[in-house]
Coordinates of C-alpha atoms in Angstrom, one line a residue:
Chain A
M1 CA -28.7 -81.2 40.7
N2 CA -32.3 -81.1 40.3
K3 CA -32.5 -80.3 36.6
I4 CA -33.6 -83.3 34.4
I5 CA -33.3 -81.7 31.0
E6 CA -30.8 -78.7 30.4
I7 CA -30.9 -77.2 26.9
N8 CA -28.3 -74.4 26.3
G9 CA -27.9 -72.5 23.3
V10 CA -28.6 -75.2 20.7
T11 CA -28.8 -74.3 17.1
K12 CA -29.5 -76.7 14.2
E13 CA -29.7 -75.6 10.8
F14 CA -31.5 -77.6 7.9
E15 CA -32.3 -76.3 4.4
G16 CA -35.4 -73.8 5.0
F17 CA -35.4 -74.3 8.8
K18 CA -33.2 -73.0 11.6
L19 CA -33.7 -74.0 15.0
D20 CA -32.1 -70.9 16.5
N21 CA -30.0 -70.7 19.9
I22 CA -32.8 -72.4 21.9
S23 CA -32.2 -72.8 25.8
F24 CA -34.9 -74.2 28.2
G25 CA -34.7 -76.6 31.3
L26 CA -37.1 -78.9 33.0
E27 CA -36.8 -79.6 36.9
K28 CA -37.5 -83.0 38.4
G29 CA -40.7 -84.1 39.4
Y30 CA -42.7 -81.5 36.8
I31 CA -44.7 -81.9 33.7
M32 CA -43.7 -79.7 30.8
G33 CA -46.1 -79.0 27.9
F34 CA -44.1 -78.1 24.9
I35 CA -46.3 -76.1 22.5
G36 CA -46.0 -74.4 19.0
P37 CA -47.6 -74.8 15.7
N38 CA -46.5 -77.3 13.1
G39 CA -43.2 -76.8 11.7
A40 CA -41.9 -74.6 14.8
G41 CA -39.4 -77.0 15.8
K42 CA -40.7 -79.3 18.6
T43 CA -39.9 -82.6 16.9
T44 CA -36.7 -81.2 15.8
T45 CA -35.9 -80.4 19.5
I46 CA -37.1 -83.5 20.7
R47 CA -34.9 -85.6 18.2
L48 CA -32.0 -83.4 19.2
I49 CA -32.5 -84.2 23.0
M50 CA -32.8 -88.0 22.1
N51 CA -29.4 -87.5 19.9
L52 CA -31.3 -88.7 16.9
L53 CA -30.1 -85.8 15.3
K54 CA -26.5 -83.9 15.7
K55 CA -26.7 -80.2 16.9
D56 CA -24.7 -77.7 15.1
S57 CA -23.8 -76.2 18.5
G58 CA -24.8 -75.8 21.9
D59 CA -25.1 -78.1 24.8
I60 CA -27.7 -80.9 26.0
K61 CA -27.6 -82.4 29.4
I62 CA -30.0 -85.1 30.4
F63 CA -30.1 -86.0 34.3
G64 CA -26.8 -84.0 34.2
M65 CA -25.0 -85.9 31.7
D66 CA -24.1 -85.2 27.9
N67 CA -26.7 -86.4 25.8
S68 CA -24.4 -87.9 23.0
K69 CA -21.4 -89.1 25.3
D70 CA -23.7 -90.8 27.8
E71 CA -26.4 -91.7 25.2
V72 CA -26.7 -95.6 26.5
A73 CA -27.1 -94.6 30.1
I74 CA -29.5 -91.9 29.4
K75 CA -32.0 -93.7 27.2
D76 CA -32.1 -96.6 29.4
R77 CA -33.9 -94.0 32.0
I78 CA -36.0 -92.1 29.4
G79 CA -39.4 -93.3 28.2
F80 CA -40.4 -91.8 24.8
V81 CA -43.1 -91.7 22.3
Y82 CA -42.5 -90.5 18.9
E83 CA -45.2 -89.4 16.7
E84 CA -44.5 -91.8 14.1
S85 CA -44.6 -95.6 14.9
Y86 CA -41.1 -97.2 14.8
F87 CA -42.2 -100.8 15.2
Y88 CA -41.5 -103.7 13.0
E89 CA -45.2 -103.8 11.3
H90 CA -45.1 -107.5 10.6
L91 CA -44.5 -108.4 14.3
T92 CA -47.1 -109.1 16.7
I93 CA -47.3 -106.9 20.0
K94 CA -45.9 -109.5 21.9
K95 CA -43.1 -110.4 19.7
M96 CA -42.1 -106.7 19.4
K97 CA -42.1 -106.4 23.2
E98 CA -39.8 -109.2 23.3
I99 CA -37.5 -107.5 21.1
I100 CA -37.5 -104.2 23.1
A101 CA -37.5 -105.4 26.4
P102 CA -34.2 -106.6 27.0
F103 CA -32.6 -102.9 26.0
Y104 CA -34.0 -101.7 29.3
S105 CA -32.5 -102.6 32.5
R106 CA -35.4 -102.0 34.5
W107 CA -38.0 -103.4 32.3
D108 CA -41.2 -104.4 34.2
D109 CA -43.4 -107.2 32.3
E110 CA -46.0 -106.9 34.9
K111 CA -46.4 -103.3 34.5
F112 CA -46.2 -103.9 30.6
D113 CA -49.1 -106.5 30.9
E114 CA -51.3 -104.2 33.2
Y115 CA -51.1 -101.5 30.7
C116 CA -51.9 -103.7 27.6
S117 CA -55.0 -104.7 29.6
V118 CA -55.9 -101.0 30.6
F119 CA -55.2 -99.8 26.9
G120 CA -57.3 -102.8 25.4
L121 CA -53.9 -104.0 23.5
L122 CA -54.2 -107.9 22.4
P123 CA -50.9 -109.7 22.6
N124 CA -51.3 -111.6 19.3
K125 CA -52.2 -108.9 17.2
K126 CA -49.8 -107.8 14.3
I127 CA -48.7 -104.2 14.6
R128 CA -49.6 -103.5 11.0
D129 CA -53.4 -104.3 11.6
L130 CA -53.6 -101.6 14.5
S131 CA -55.1 -98.5 14.2
K132 CA -53.1 -95.3 14.6
G133 CA -54.4 -94.5 17.9
T134 CA -53.8 -98.3 19.1
K135 CA -50.3 -98.0 17.7
M136 CA -49.8 -94.9 20.1
K137 CA -51.3 -96.7 23.0
F138 CA -48.7 -99.6 22.4
S139 CA -45.8 -96.7 22.3
L140 CA -47.3 -95.4 25.4
A141 CA -47.5 -98.8 27.2
V142 CA -43.6 -99.5 26.1
A143 CA -42.4 -96.0 27.5
L144 CA -44.3 -96.7 30.9
S145 CA -43.0 -100.2 31.3
H146 CA -39.4 -99.5 32.1
N147 CA -39.5 -97.4 35.3
A148 CA -38.3 -94.6 33.2
E149 CA -37.5 -91.2 35.2
L150 CA -38.0 -88.9 32.2
L151 CA -41.2 -89.5 29.7
I152 CA -40.6 -87.6 26.4
L153 CA -43.6 -87.6 24.4
D154 CA -43.9 -86.1 21.1
E155 CA -47.7 -85.4 20.1
P156 CA -48.9 -88.4 21.8
T157 CA -52.4 -87.3 21.9
S158 CA -52.6 -86.5 18.1
G159 CA -54.4 -89.7 17.2
L160 CA -56.1 -90.4 20.4
D161 CA -60.1 -89.7 21.4
P162 CA -61.0 -87.3 24.1
V163 CA -61.7 -90.2 26.3
F164 CA -58.5 -92.2 26.1
R165 CA -56.4 -88.6 26.2
D166 CA -58.1 -87.8 29.5
K167 CA -57.1 -91.4 30.7
L168 CA -53.6 -90.8 29.8
M169 CA -53.6 -87.3 31.7
D170 CA -54.6 -89.3 34.7
I171 CA -51.7 -92.1 34.1
L172 CA -49.1 -89.2 33.7
R173 CA -50.5 -87.5 37.2
E174 CA -50.0 -90.8 38.7
E175 CA -46.6 -91.0 37.2
I176 CA -45.3 -87.9 38.8
Q177 CA -46.6 -88.8 42.3
D178 CA -43.4 -89.8 43.6
E179 CA -41.7 -86.5 42.5
N180 CA -38.8 -88.3 40.8
K181 CA -40.2 -88.4 37.4
S182 CA -40.7 -85.7 34.9
V183 CA -42.3 -85.5 31.6
L184 CA -41.9 -83.5 28.5
F185 CA -44.8 -83.3 26.4
S186 CA -45.2 -81.8 23.0
T187 CA -48.7 -81.1 21.4
H188 CA -50.5 -78.6 19.6
I189 CA -53.7 -79.9 21.4
T190 CA -52.9 -77.7 24.5
S191 CA -56.3 -78.2 26.2
D192 CA -54.5 -81.3 27.2
L193 CA -51.8 -79.3 29.4
E194 CA -54.4 -76.4 30.5
K195 CA -54.5 -78.1 33.6
I196 CA -51.9 -80.9 34.2
A197 CA -48.7 -78.7 32.7
D198 CA -46.6 -77.2 35.6
Y199 CA -44.4 -75.3 33.0
I200 CA -45.1 -74.3 29.3
T201 CA -42.4 -73.9 26.7
F202 CA -43.7 -72.3 23.7
I203 CA -41.6 -72.6 20.3
N204 CA -42.3 -70.7 17.1
N205 CA -40.2 -70.4 14.2
G206 CA -37.5 -72.1 15.7
R207 CA -37.2 -69.8 18.6
I208 CA -38.4 -70.1 22.2
V209 CA -41.0 -67.5 22.8
F210 CA -41.4 -68.2 26.3
S211 CA -40.5 -70.9 29.0
D212 CA -41.9 -70.6 32.2
Q213 CA -44.5 -71.6 35.0
K214 CA -47.8 -72.0 33.2
D215 CA -49.7 -70.2 36.3
V216 CA -47.3 -67.3 35.8
L217 CA -48.0 -67.0 31.9
L218 CA -51.6 -67.1 32.2
E219 CA -51.6 -64.6 34.8
N220 CA -49.3 -62.2 33.1
Y221 CA -51.6 -61.9 29.9
K222 CA -55.1 -61.1 29.3
I223 CA -57.3 -61.1 26.3
V224 CA -58.9 -57.6 25.9
K225 CA -61.6 -56.8 23.6
G226 CA -63.4 -53.5 22.8
D227 CA -64.2 -50.8 20.2
S228 CA -61.3 -50.2 17.8
G229 CA -62.2 -46.5 18.4
I230 CA -59.9 -46.7 21.5
L231 CA -56.7 -48.3 19.5
T232 CA -54.2 -45.4 19.1
D233 CA -50.9 -45.9 17.9
E234 CA -49.7 -46.1 21.4
I235 CA -52.1 -48.7 22.6
R236 CA -51.6 -50.8 19.6
S237 CA -48.0 -51.0 20.4
E238 CA -48.8 -52.6 23.7
L239 CA -51.1 -55.2 22.2
L240 CA -50.1 -58.7 20.7
G241 CA -51.9 -60.1 17.6
I242 CA -54.5 -57.5 17.3
K243 CA -57.5 -58.8 15.6
E244 CA -60.1 -56.3 14.1
N245 CA -63.5 -56.4 12.4
R246 CA -66.4 -54.0 11.9
Y247 CA -67.5 -54.7 15.3
G248 CA -64.4 -54.3 17.6
F249 CA -61.1 -55.9 18.2
E250 CA -59.4 -58.5 20.1
A251 CA -55.9 -58.8 21.4
L252 CA -53.5 -60.1 23.9
C253 CA -52.1 -57.7 26.4
N254 CA -49.4 -57.8 29.2
A255 CA -51.5 -57.8 32.2
E256 CA -49.3 -54.8 33.6
K257 CA -50.3 -52.9 30.5
Q258 CA -53.7 -53.6 30.9
A259 CA -54.1 -50.7 33.4
A260 CA -53.3 -48.0 30.5
F261 CA -56.6 -48.3 29.0
T262 CA -59.2 -49.3 31.7
Q263 CA -60.5 -45.9 31.4
F264 CA -62.1 -47.3 28.0
E265 CA -64.7 -49.6 28.0
I266 CA -62.9 -53.0 27.5
V267 CA -63.6 -56.7 28.2
V268 CA -60.9 -58.4 29.8
E269 CA -60.6 -62.1 29.9
K270 CA -58.4 -64.9 31.0
P271 CA -56.8 -66.3 28.0
T272 CA -56.3 -69.9 27.2
L273 CA -52.9 -71.6 26.3
E274 CA -54.5 -71.8 22.7
Q275 CA -55.2 -68.3 22.7
M276 CA -51.7 -67.3 23.9
M277 CA -50.3 -69.4 21.3
V278 CA -52.5 -67.8 18.4
Y279 CA -52.1 -64.2 19.5
M280 CA -48.3 -64.3 20.0
Q281 CA -47.8 -66.0 16.6
N282 CA -49.8 -63.0 15.0
K283 CA -47.6 -60.4 16.4
Chain B
M1 CA -62.9 -81.7 52.9
K2 CA -64.5 -80.3 49.8
I3 CA -62.8 -78.0 47.1
I4 CA -64.5 -76.8 44.0
I5 CA -62.8 -75.1 41.4
R6 CA -64.5 -73.2 39.0
N7 CA -63.3 -72.6 35.7
S8 CA -65.4 -69.6 35.0
S9 CA -64.1 -67.8 38.2
P10 CA -62.1 -64.9 37.5
D11 CA -59.9 -66.0 40.4
P12 CA -57.0 -68.1 39.6
I13 CA -57.1 -71.8 40.6
Y14 CA -54.2 -71.2 43.2
K15 CA -56.3 -68.7 44.8
Q16 CA -59.6 -70.6 44.7
I17 CA -58.0 -73.6 46.7
S18 CA -56.3 -71.4 49.2
D19 CA -59.4 -69.4 49.8
Q20 CA -61.5 -72.5 50.3
L21 CA -59.0 -74.1 52.7
R22 CA -58.6 -70.9 54.7
G23 CA -62.3 -70.7 55.0
M24 CA -62.4 -74.1 56.2
M25 CA -59.5 -73.3 58.7
I26 CA -61.6 -70.3 60.0
T27 CA -64.8 -72.3 60.6
G28 CA -62.9 -74.8 62.3
E29 CA -63.9 -77.5 59.7
L30 CA -60.2 -77.8 59.9
K31 CA -58.6 -78.2 63.2
E32 CA -55.0 -77.4 64.6
G33 CA -52.7 -80.2 63.7
D34 CA -55.2 -81.8 60.9
A35 CA -53.0 -83.3 58.1
L36 CA -53.6 -82.1 54.4
P37 CA -53.1 -84.0 51.5
S38 CA -49.6 -84.1 49.9
I39 CA -49.3 -81.4 47.1
R40 CA -48.9 -84.1 44.6
N41 CA -51.8 -86.0 45.7
L42 CA -53.9 -82.8 45.7
A43 CA -53.0 -81.8 42.3
K44 CA -53.8 -85.4 41.1
D45 CA -57.4 -85.6 42.6
L46 CA -58.3 -82.0 41.5
R47 CA -56.5 -82.7 38.2
I48 CA -54.6 -79.6 38.1
S49 CA -50.7 -79.1 38.1
V50 CA -48.4 -79.6 40.9
I51 CA -46.9 -76.2 40.9
T52 CA -50.8 -74.6 41.4
T53 CA -51.3 -76.6 44.6
K54 CA -47.9 -75.9 45.8
R55 CA -48.5 -72.3 45.2
S56 CA -51.6 -72.3 47.3
Y57 CA -49.9 -74.3 50.2
E58 CA -47.1 -71.7 50.3
D59 CA -49.4 -68.8 50.5
L60 CA -51.3 -70.5 53.5
E61 CA -48.1 -71.2 55.1
R62 CA -46.9 -67.7 54.7
E63 CA -50.1 -66.5 56.3
G64 CA -49.3 -68.9 59.3
F65 CA -52.5 -71.1 58.5
L66 CA -50.2 -74.3 57.3
E67 CA -46.9 -75.7 58.3
T68 CA -44.9 -78.4 56.8
V69 CA -43.0 -80.6 58.6
G70 CA -40.2 -82.1 56.4
G71 CA -40.7 -85.8 55.5
K72 CA -44.0 -85.7 57.3
G73 CA -46.4 -83.5 55.3
T74 CA -48.4 -80.3 55.9
F75 CA -50.7 -79.6 58.7
V76 CA -53.0 -77.1 60.2
A77 CA -50.9 -74.7 62.1
H78 CA -51.5 -73.7 65.7
Q79 CA -53.1 -70.4 65.1
N80 CA -54.8 -67.4 67.3
K81 CA -58.4 -68.0 66.2
E82 CA -59.3 -64.7 67.8
F83 CA -56.7 -62.9 66.2
I84 CA -57.8 -64.1 62.8
K85 CA -61.6 -63.2 63.3
E86 CA -60.5 -59.9 64.7
Q87 CA -58.9 -59.3 61.2
K88 CA -61.8 -60.5 59.2
L89 CA -63.9 -58.3 61.3
K90 CA -61.8 -55.5 60.4
I91 CA -62.2 -56.2 56.8
I92 CA -65.8 -56.6 57.1
E93 CA -66.3 -53.2 59.1
N94 CA -64.3 -51.4 56.2
R95 CA -66.3 -52.9 53.4
L96 CA -69.5 -51.8 55.2
S97 CA -68.3 -48.5 55.9
E98 CA -67.6 -48.0 52.3
A99 CA -71.0 -49.3 51.2
V100 CA -72.6 -46.4 53.7
D101 CA -70.5 -43.7 52.1
E102 CA -71.9 -44.9 48.9
A103 CA -75.4 -45.1 50.0
K104 CA -75.2 -41.4 51.5
M105 CA -73.7 -39.9 48.5
L106 CA -76.9 -41.5 46.8
G107 CA -78.8 -40.1 49.4
L108 CA -80.3 -43.6 50.5
K109 CA -82.1 -43.9 53.8
K110 CA -80.8 -46.4 56.5
S111 CA -83.8 -48.4 56.1
E112 CA -83.3 -48.8 52.5
L113 CA -79.7 -49.9 52.9
R114 CA -80.6 -52.4 55.6
E115 CA -83.4 -53.5 53.4
M116 CA -80.5 -54.1 50.7
L117 CA -78.2 -55.9 53.3
D118 CA -81.2 -58.3 54.3
A119 CA -81.7 -59.1 51.0
L120 CA -78.1 -59.9 49.9
Y121 CA -77.7 -61.8 53.4
E122 CA -80.3 -64.1 52.2
E123 CA -79.3 -64.4 48.7
V124 CA -75.6 -65.3 49.3
L125 CA -75.0 -68.7 50.8

């Protein structure tokens, strides 16, 4: 039983949006990047995992347990960071911590203090006086201080500068050293994931476009560029998200299909996650 | 042990790592029985994903360069140095004969080809 997260055929419909029969899983000891444009369903999926929303159908298992039946036991082992601050604004960091800590059976005060000093969090500051980025750091400090086996981070880097984002990636790398922790990390800043993520799940319009090892994904696709003259209907049908202008075209292409037009003069490049996300959305 | 990852390289990262490690084992910089860092530790230090380093190690294991002892770690395997060298020499010979063929097609003289080789040998570190 090595799957930490198992999502099977989950559907949730709101007015104007449908999370449509999504399935994916995450193994113990790895980091998964959960990417997709705004409004694709990332936060909805995370809220379903955390049982903050009720699913219409399907099945979500965390640590092999049902996410609603065993909610309390599961949440004790999850460290989460939501995009929005959920703290009491009028309290100080120290007071807020004192309220949160008893909810966790393995709360570690020492670790929390350590993160506070690493992140530059002052215990006597009121939460409402913190910047968006500092609130995020406080959320992270809480998420990292109760020996969680699964970290679920929803857009944790959106309010943070590149230097701190880099530090956070180092912390996550440190966290997974013992092989028992996993991280699900949603973001649209894909450069953060480019190196660190083991798996990438891409969601668009409420559907999972792919969920696979990052290396496999990046190897299976290429960016091709060339003269628009070579774009026959047949070639067009093999390309994803073609962008054309008067100087030529650019598109994403399955690495296997690339052989079909190597006879032409084209430039072939390795895609970035961001390019894959953009081109796949244009298809 | 020095490993450098080039983002600009056309080779995928896992291959860059296994190529460099293999090189170190062939030159003897890494010797039989030497312990390698754990997959997770190497990933952390190189700031890349665990699966990427895992794949490099797995490839080298399949080729017989590394062996993993459960619970202990990964080590440079016992290997037939002569055999590896032989294999490498064969590769070099094949590539050189390709170059000779091309040169002959162009009507290049032996001395001209030799000059080219000399220049390249100096150039590539």
